[in-house]
PDB file of C-alpha atoms and ligand atoms in Angstrom:
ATOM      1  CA  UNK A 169     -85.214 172.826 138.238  1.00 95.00           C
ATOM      2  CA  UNK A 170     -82.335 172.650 140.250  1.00 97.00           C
ATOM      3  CA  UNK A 171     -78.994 171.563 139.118  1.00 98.00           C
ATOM      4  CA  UNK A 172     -75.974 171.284 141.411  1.00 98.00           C
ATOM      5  CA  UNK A 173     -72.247 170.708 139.827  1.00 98.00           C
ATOM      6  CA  UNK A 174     -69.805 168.984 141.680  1.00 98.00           C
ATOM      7  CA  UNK A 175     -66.164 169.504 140.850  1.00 98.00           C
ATOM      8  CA  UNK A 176     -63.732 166.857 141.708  1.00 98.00           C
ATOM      9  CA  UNK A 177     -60.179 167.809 140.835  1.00 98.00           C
ATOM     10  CA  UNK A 178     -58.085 169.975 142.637  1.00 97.00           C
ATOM     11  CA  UNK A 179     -56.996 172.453 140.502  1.00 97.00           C
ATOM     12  CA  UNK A 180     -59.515 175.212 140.715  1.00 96.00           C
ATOM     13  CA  UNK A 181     -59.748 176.080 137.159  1.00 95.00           C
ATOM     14  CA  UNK A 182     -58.611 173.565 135.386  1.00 98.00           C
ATOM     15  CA  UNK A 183     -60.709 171.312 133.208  1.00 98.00           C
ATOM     16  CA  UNK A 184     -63.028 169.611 135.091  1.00 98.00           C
ATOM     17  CA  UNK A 185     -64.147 173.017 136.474  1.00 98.00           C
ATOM     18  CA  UNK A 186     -64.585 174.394 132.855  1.00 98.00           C
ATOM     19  CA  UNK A 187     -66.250 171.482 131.810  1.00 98.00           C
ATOM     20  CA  UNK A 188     -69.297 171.028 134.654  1.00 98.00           C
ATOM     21  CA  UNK A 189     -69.250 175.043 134.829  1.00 98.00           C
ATOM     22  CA  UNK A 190     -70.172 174.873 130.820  1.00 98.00           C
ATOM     23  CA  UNK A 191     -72.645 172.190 131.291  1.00 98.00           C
ATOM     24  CA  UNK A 192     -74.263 174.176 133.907  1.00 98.00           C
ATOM     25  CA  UNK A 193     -74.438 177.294 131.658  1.00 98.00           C
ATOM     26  CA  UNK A 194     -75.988 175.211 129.123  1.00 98.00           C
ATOM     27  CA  UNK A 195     -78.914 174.075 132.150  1.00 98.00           C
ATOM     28  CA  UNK A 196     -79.004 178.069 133.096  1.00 98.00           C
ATOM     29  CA  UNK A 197     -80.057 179.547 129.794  1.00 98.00           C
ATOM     30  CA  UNK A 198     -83.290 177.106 129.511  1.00 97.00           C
ATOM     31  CA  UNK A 199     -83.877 178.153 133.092  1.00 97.00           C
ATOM     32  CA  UNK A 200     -82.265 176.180 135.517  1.00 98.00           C
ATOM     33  CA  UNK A 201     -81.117 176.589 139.067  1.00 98.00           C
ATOM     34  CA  UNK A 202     -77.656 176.199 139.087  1.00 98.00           C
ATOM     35  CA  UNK A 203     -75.263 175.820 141.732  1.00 98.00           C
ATOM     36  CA  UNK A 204     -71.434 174.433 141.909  1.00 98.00           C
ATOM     37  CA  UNK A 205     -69.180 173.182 144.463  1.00 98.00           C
ATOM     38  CA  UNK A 206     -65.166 172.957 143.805  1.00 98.00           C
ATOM     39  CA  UNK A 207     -63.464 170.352 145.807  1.00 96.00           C
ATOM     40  CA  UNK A 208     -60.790 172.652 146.161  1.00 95.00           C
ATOM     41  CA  UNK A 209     -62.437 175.091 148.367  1.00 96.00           C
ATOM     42  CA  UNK A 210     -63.993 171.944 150.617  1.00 97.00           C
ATOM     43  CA  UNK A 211     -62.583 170.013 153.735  1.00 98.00           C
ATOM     44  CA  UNK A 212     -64.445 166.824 153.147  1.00 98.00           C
ATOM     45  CA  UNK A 213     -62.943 163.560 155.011  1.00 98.00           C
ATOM     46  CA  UNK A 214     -63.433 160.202 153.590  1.00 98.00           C
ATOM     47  CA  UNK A 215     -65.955 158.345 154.837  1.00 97.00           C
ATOM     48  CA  UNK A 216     -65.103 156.490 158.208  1.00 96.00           C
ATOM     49  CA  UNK A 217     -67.100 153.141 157.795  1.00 93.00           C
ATOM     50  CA  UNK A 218     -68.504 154.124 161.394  1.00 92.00           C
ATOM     51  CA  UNK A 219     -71.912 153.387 160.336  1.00 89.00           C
ATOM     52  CA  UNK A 220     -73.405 156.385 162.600  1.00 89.00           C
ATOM     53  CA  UNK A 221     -75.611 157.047 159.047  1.00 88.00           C
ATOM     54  CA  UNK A 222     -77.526 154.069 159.448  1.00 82.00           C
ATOM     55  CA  UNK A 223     -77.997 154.449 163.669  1.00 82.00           C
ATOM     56  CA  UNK A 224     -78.432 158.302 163.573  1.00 73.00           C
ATOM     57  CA  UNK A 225     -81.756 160.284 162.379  1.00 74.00           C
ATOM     58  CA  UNK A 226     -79.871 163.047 161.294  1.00 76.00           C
ATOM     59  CA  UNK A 227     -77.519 161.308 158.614  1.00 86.00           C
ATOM     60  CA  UNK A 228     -73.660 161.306 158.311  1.00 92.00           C
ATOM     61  CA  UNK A 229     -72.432 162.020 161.515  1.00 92.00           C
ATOM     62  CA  UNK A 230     -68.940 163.492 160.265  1.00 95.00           C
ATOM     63  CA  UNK A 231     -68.955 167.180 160.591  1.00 95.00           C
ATOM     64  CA  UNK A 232     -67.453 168.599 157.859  1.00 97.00           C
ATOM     65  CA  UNK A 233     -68.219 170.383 154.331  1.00 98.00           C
ATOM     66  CA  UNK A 234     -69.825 167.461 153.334  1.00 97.00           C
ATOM     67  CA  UNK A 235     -72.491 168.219 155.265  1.00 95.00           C
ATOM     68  CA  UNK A 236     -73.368 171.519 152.788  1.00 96.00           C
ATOM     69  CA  UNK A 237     -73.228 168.789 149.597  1.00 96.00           C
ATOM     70  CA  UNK A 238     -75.925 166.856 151.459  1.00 94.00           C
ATOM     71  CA  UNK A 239     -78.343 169.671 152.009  1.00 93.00           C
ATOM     72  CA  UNK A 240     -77.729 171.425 148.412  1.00 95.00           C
ATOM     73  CA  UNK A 241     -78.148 167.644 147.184  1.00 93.00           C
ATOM     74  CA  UNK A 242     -81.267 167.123 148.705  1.00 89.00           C
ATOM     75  CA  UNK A 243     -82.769 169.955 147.253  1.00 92.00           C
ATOM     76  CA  UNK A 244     -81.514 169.366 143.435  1.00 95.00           C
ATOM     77  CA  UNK A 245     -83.009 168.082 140.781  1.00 96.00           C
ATOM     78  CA  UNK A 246     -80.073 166.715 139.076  1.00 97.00           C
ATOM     79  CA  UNK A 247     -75.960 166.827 139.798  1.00 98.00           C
ATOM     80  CA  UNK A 248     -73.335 166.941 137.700  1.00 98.00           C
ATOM     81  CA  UNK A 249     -70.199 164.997 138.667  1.00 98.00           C
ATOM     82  CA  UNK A 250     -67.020 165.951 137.482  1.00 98.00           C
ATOM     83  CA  UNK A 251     -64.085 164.257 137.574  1.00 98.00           C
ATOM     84  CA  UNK A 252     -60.805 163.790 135.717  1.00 98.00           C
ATOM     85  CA  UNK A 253     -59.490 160.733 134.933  1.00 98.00           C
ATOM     86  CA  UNK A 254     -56.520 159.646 137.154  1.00 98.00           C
ATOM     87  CA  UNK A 255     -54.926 156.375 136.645  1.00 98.00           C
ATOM     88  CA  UNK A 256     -57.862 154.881 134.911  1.00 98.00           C
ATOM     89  CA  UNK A 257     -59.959 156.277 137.361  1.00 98.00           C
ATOM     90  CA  UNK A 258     -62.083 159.071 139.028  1.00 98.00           C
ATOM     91  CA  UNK A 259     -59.847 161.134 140.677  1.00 98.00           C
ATOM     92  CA  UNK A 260     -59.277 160.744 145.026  1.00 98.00           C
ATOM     93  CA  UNK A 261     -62.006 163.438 145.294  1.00 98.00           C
ATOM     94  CA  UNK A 262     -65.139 161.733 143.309  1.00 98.00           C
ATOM     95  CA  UNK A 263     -63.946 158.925 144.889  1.00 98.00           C
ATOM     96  CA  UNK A 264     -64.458 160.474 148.519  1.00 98.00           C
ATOM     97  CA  UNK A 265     -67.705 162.199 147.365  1.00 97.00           C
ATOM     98  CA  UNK A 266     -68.918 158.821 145.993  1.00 97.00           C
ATOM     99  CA  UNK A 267     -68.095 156.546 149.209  1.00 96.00           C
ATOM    100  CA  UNK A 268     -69.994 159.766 151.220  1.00 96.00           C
ATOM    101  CA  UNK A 269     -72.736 158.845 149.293  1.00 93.00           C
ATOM    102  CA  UNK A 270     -73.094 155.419 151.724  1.00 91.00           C
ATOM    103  CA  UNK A 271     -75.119 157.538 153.874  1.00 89.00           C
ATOM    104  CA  UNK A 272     -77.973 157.721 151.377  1.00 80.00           C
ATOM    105  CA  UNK A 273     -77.618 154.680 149.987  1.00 71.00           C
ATOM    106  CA  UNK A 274     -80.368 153.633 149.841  1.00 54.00           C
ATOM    107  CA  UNK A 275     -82.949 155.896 151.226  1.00 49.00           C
ATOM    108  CA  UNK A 276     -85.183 152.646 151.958  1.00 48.00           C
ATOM    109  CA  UNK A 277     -82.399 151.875 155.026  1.00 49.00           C
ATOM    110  CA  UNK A 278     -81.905 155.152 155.443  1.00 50.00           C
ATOM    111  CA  UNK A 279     -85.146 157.177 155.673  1.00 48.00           C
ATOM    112  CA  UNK A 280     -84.071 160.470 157.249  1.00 48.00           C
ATOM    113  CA  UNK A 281     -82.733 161.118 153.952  1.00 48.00           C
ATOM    114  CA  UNK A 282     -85.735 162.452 151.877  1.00 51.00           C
ATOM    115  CA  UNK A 283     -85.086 163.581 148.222  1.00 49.00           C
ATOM    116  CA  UNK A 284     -87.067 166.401 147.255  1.00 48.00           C
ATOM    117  CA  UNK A 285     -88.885 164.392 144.589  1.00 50.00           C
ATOM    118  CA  UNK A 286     -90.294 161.073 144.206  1.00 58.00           C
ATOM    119  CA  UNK A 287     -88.080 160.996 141.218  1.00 72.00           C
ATOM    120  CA  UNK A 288     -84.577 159.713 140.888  1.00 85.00           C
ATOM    121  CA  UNK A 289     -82.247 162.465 140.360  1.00 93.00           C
ATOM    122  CA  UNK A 290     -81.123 163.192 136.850  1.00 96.00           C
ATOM    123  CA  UNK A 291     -77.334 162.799 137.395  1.00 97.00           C
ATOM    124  CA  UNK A 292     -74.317 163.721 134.513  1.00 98.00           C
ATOM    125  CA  UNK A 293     -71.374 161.864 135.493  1.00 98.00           C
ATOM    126  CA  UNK A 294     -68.371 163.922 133.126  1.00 98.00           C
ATOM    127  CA  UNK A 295     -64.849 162.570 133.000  1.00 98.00           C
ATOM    128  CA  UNK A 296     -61.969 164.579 131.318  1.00 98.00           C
ATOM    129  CA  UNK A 297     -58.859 162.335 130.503  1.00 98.00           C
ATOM    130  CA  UNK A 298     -55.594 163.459 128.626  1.00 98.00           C
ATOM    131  CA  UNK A 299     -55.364 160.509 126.636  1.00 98.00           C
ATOM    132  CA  UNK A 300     -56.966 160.656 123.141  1.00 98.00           C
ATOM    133  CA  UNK A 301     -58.235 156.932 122.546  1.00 97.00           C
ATOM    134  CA  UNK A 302     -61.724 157.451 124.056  1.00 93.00           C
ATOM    135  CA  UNK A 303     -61.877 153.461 124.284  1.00 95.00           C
ATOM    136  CA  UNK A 304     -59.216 153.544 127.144  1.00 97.00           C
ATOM    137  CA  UNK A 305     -61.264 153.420 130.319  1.00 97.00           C
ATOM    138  CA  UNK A 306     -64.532 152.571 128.503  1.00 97.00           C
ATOM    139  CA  UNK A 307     -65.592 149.202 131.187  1.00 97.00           C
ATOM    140  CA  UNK A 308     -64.404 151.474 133.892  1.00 98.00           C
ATOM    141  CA  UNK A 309     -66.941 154.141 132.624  1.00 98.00           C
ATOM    142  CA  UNK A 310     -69.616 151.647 132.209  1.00 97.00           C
ATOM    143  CA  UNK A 311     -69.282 149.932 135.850  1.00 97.00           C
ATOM    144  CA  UNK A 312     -69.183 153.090 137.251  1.00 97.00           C
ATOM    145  CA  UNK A 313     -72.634 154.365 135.074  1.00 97.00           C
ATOM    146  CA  UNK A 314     -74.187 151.069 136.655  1.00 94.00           C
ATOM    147  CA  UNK A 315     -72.849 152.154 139.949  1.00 93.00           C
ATOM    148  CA  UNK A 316     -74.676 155.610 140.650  1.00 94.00           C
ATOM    149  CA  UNK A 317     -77.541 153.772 139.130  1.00 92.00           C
ATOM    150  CA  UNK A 318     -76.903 151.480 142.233  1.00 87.00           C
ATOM    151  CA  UNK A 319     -76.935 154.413 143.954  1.00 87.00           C
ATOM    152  CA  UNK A 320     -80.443 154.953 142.704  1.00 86.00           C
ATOM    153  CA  UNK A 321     -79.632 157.908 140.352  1.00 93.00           C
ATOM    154  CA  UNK A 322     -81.080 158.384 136.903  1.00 95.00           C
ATOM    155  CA  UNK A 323     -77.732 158.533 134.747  1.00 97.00           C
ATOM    156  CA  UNK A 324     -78.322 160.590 131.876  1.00 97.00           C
ATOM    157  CA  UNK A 325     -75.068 160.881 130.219  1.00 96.00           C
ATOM    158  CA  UNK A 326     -71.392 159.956 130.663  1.00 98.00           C
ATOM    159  CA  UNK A 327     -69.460 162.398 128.708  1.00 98.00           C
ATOM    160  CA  UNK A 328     -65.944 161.639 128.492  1.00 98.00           C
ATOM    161  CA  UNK A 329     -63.784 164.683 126.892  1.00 98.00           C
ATOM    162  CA  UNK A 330     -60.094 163.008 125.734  1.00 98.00           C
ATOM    163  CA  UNK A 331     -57.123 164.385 124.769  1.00 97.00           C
ATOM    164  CA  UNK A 332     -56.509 167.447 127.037  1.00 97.00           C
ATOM    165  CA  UNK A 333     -52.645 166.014 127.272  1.00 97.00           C
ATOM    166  CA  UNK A 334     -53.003 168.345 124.141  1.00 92.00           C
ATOM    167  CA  UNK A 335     -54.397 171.288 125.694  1.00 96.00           C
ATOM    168  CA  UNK A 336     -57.036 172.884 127.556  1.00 97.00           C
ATOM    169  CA  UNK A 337     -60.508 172.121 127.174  1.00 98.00           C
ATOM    170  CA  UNK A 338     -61.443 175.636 126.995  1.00 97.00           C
ATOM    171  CA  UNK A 339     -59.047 175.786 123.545  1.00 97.00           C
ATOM    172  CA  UNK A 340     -61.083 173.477 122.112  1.00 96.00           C
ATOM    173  CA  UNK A 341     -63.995 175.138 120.229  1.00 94.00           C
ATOM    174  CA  UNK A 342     -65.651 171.892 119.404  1.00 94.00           C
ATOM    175  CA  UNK A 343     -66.453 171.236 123.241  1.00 97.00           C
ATOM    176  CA  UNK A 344     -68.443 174.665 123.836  1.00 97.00           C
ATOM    177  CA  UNK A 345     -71.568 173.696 122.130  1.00 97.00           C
ATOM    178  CA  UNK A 346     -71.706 169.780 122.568  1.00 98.00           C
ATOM    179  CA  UNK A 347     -70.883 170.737 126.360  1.00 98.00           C
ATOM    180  CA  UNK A 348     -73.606 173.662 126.853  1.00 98.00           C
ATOM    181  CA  UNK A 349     -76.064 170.828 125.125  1.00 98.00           C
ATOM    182  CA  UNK A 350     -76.223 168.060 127.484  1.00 98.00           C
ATOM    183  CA  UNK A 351     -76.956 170.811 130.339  1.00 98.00           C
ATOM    184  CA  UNK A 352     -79.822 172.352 128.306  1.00 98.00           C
ATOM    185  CA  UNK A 353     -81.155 168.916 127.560  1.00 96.00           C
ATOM    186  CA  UNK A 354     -80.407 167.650 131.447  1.00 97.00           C
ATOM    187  CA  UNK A 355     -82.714 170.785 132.382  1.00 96.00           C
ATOM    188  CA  UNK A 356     -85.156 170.072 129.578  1.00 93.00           C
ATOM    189  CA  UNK A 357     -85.356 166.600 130.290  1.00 75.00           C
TER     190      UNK A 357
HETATM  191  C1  FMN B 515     -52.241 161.879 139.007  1.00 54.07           C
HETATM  192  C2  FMN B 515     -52.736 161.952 137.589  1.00 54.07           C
HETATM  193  C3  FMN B 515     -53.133 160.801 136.958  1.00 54.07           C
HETATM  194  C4  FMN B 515     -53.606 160.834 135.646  1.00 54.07           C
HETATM  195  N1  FMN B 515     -53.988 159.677 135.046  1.00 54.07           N
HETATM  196  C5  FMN B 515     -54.437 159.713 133.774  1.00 54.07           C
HETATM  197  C6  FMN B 515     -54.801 158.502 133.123  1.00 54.07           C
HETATM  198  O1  FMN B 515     -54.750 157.413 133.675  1.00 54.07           O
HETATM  199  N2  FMN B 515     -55.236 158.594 131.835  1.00 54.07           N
HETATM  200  C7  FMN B 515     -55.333 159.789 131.159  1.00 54.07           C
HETATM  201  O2  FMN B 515     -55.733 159.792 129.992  1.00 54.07           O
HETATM  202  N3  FMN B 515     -55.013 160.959 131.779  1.00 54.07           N
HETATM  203  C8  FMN B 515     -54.574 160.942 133.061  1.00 54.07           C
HETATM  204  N4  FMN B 515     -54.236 162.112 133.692  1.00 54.07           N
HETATM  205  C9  FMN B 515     -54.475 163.407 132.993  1.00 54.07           C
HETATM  206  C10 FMN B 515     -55.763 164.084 133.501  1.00 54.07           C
HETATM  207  O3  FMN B 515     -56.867 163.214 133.439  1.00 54.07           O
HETATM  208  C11 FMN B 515     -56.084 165.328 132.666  1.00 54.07           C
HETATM  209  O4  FMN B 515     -54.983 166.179 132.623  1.00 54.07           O
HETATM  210  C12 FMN B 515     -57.286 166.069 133.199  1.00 54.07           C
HETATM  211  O5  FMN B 515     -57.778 166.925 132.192  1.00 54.07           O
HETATM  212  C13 FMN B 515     -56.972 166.867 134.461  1.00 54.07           C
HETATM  213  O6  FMN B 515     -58.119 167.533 134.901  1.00 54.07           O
HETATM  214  P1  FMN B 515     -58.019 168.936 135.705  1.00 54.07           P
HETATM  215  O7  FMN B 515     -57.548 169.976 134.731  1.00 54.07           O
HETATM  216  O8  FMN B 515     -59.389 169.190 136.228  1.00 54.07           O
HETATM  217  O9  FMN B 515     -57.015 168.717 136.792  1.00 54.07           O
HETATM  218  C14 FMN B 515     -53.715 162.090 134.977  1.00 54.07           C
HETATM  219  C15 FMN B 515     -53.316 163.261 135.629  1.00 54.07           C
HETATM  220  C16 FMN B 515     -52.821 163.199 136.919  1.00 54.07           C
HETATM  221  C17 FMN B 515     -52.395 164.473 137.613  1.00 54.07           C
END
């Protein structure tokens, strides 16, 4: 199986990054693929509303790093999407990421775009916020769970670590396992 993690926050090593790069560990030791991409070190445009996905055979026509997210995502079995919260939302980067996404969406208009499998793709969406009350942003979380299910993916989980206005994720001892879990189960599943 193949697992890619996408990083959405611009600092490097800061959460987010700990928190998909855990997840994927977890996928790695029962013998996944795993592969991660850091916002940080991409030049990825938002999308232009040109519509040159849906005229072109060869998909978005905007060439930038985006392009390598669309090749490593076509090959994956599953993605996981991090993302902190910022202002009750994904952060600027998921957000680009997700409106990128148009150009797949769906692959019945837009058949150059051929998964690897039949399958959906198993997908973790994982949001770090430094609030504590895990309650906060819960619709927000849900629409956006029905939303990549829109978007045709098979939403496995929606983690949502709180409280990092406290410290680092990293710190907290409680995370390692419960983290390293859903990736073993996302590769076992
Ligand atoms: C611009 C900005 C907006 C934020 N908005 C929220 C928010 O609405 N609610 C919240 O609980 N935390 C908020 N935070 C805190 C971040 O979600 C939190 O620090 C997160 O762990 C940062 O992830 P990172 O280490 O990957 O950058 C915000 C942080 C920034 C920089």
């Amino acid at each position: 199986m193949k697992i890619i993690g996408i990083i959405a926050s611009p600092r490097k090593e800061g959460n987010t990054a700990w928190i998909v790069n855990k997840i994927l560990e977890g996928a790695k030791e029962q013998g996944a693929e795993v592969q991660s991409f850091n916002f940080s070190d991409l030049d990825i445009k938002p999308c232009q509303g040109c519509n040159g996905c849906k005229q072109s055979t060869r998909g978005c026509i905007i060439n930038d790093d985006m392009q390598k997210l669309y090749d490593a995502i076509e090959n994956a079995d599953a993605l996981v999407l991090g993302s902190p919260i910022y202002m009750g939302q994904m952060s600027a980067q998921a957000k680009i990421f997700t409106d990128r996404l148009y150009a797949r969406f769906s692959p019945r208009f837009s058949p150059y775009f051929k998964c690897k499998n039949e399958a959906k793709q198993k997908l973790i969406l994982a949001f770090n916020q430094g609030n504590p009350d895990s309650s906060l942003f819960q619709s927000y979380i849900d629409y956006t769970k029905h939303m990549f299910e829109l978007l045709e993916f098979d939403v496995k989980e929606v983690p949502v670590v709180t409280g990092l206005r406290n410290g680092p994720a990293h710190k907290r001892e409680d995370l390692h396992t419960a983290l390293k879990d859903i990736g073993s189960s996302l590769a076992l599943k």
